[in-house]
Tab-separated table of C-alpha atoms in Angstrom:
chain	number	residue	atom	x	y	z
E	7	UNK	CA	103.575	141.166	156.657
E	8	UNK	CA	102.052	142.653	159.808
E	9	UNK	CA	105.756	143.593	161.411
E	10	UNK	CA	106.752	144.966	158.279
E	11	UNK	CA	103.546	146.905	158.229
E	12	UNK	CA	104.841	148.137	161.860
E	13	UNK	CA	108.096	148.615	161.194
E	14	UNK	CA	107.446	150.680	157.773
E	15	UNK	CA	105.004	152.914	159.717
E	16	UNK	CA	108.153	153.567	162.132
E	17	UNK	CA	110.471	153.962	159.607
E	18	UNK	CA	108.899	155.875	157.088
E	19	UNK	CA	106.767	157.562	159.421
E	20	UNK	CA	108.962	158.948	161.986
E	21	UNK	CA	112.030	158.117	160.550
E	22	UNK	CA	113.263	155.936	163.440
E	23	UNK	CA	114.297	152.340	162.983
E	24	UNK	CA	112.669	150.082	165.696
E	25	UNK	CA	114.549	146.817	164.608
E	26	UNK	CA	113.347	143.974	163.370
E	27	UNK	CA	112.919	140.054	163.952
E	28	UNK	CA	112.059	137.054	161.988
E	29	UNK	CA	108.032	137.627	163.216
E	30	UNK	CA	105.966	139.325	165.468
E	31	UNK	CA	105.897	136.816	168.164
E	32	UNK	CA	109.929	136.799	167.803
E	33	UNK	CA	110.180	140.196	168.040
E	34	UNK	CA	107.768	140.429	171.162
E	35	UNK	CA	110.116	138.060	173.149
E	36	UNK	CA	112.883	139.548	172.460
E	37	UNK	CA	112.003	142.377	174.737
E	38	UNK	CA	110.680	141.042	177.651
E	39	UNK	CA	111.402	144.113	180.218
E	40	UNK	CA	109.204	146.649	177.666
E	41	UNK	CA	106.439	144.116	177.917
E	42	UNK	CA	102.847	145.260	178.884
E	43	UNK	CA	101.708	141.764	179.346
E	44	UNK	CA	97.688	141.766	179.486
E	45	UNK	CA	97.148	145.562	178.652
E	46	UNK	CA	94.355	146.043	176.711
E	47	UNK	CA	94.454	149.469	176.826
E	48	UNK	CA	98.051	150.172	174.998
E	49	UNK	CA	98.676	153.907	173.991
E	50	UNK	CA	98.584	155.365	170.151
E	51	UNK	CA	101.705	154.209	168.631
E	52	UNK	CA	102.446	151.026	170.486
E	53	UNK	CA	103.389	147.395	169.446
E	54	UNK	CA	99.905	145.110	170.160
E	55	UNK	CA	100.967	141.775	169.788
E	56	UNK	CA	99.214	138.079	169.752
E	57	UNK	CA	101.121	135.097	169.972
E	58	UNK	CA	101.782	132.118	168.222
E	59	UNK	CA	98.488	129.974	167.081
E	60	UNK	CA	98.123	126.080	165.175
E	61	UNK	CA	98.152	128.384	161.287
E	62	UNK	CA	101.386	130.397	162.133
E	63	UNK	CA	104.359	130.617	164.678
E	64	UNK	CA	105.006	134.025	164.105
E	65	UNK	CA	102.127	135.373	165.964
E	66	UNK	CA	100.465	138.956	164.752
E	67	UNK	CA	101.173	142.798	165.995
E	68	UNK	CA	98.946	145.745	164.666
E	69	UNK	CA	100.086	149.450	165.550
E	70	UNK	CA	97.847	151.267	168.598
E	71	UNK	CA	95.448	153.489	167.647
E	72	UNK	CA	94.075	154.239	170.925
E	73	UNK	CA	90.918	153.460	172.812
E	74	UNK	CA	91.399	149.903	172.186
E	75	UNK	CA	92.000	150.107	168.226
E	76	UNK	CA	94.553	148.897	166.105
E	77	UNK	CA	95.899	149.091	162.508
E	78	UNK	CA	97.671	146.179	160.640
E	79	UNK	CA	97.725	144.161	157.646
E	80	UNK	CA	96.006	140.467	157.677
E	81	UNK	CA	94.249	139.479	160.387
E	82	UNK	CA	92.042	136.114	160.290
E	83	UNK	CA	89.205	138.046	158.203
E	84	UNK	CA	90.488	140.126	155.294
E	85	UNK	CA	94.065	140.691	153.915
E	86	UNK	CA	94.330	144.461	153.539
E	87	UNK	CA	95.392	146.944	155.947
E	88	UNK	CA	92.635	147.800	158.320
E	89	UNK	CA	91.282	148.571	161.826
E	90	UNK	CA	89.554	146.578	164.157
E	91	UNK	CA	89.693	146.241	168.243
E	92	UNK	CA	91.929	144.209	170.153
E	93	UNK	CA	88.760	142.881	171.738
E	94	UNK	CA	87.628	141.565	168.650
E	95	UNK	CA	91.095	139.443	167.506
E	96	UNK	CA	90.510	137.975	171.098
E	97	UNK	CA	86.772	136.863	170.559
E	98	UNK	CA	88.232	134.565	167.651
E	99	UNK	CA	90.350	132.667	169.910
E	100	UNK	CA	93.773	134.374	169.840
E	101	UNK	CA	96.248	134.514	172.647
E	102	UNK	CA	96.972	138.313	173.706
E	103	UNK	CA	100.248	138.962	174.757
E	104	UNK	CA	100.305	142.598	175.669
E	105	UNK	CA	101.807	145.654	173.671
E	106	UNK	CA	105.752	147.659	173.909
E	107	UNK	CA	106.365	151.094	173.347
E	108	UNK	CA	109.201	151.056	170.796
């Protein structure tokens, strides 16, 4: 759901089709010369990604909202589409990757 979230916002948003992968983690790996790995401070628009954890191989991206904020669907506390920090995914013990500018 969250790379579909992504990819819609891409899509329908600005009418540009940024491809697409089985999950999030997939699609991050896919592109390893884009790859920010470790930025925490990705720019409006990018690709955040997590990877992988022991509930899902398909890791999680959100869409950059700048300043360290992030917009995506379902994210270990609620299942609607919402903000919340990249700082704050970390603190409950996922793996940042890093972000891409599609």
């Amino acid at each position: 759901w969250c790379l579909q979230f992504v990819w819609d916002a891409y899509y329908y948003g600005a009418h540009r089709n940024v491809g697409g992968a089985v999950g999030a983690y997939q699609w991050w790996a896919a592109r390893p010369s884009a790859q920010h790995r470790g930025d925490t401070s990705p720019p409006a628009g990018a690709f955040v990604f997590w990877g992988p954890n022991r509930y899902s191989s398909y890791g999680h991206v959100a869409l950059s909202l700048g300043g360290g904020q992030v917009i995506s669907t379902e994210e270990g506390t609620t299942v609607v589409v919402h903000t919340f920090s990249i700082a704050a995914r970390d603190a409950r013990g996922y793996s940042y990757l890093g972000w891409i500018q599609p």
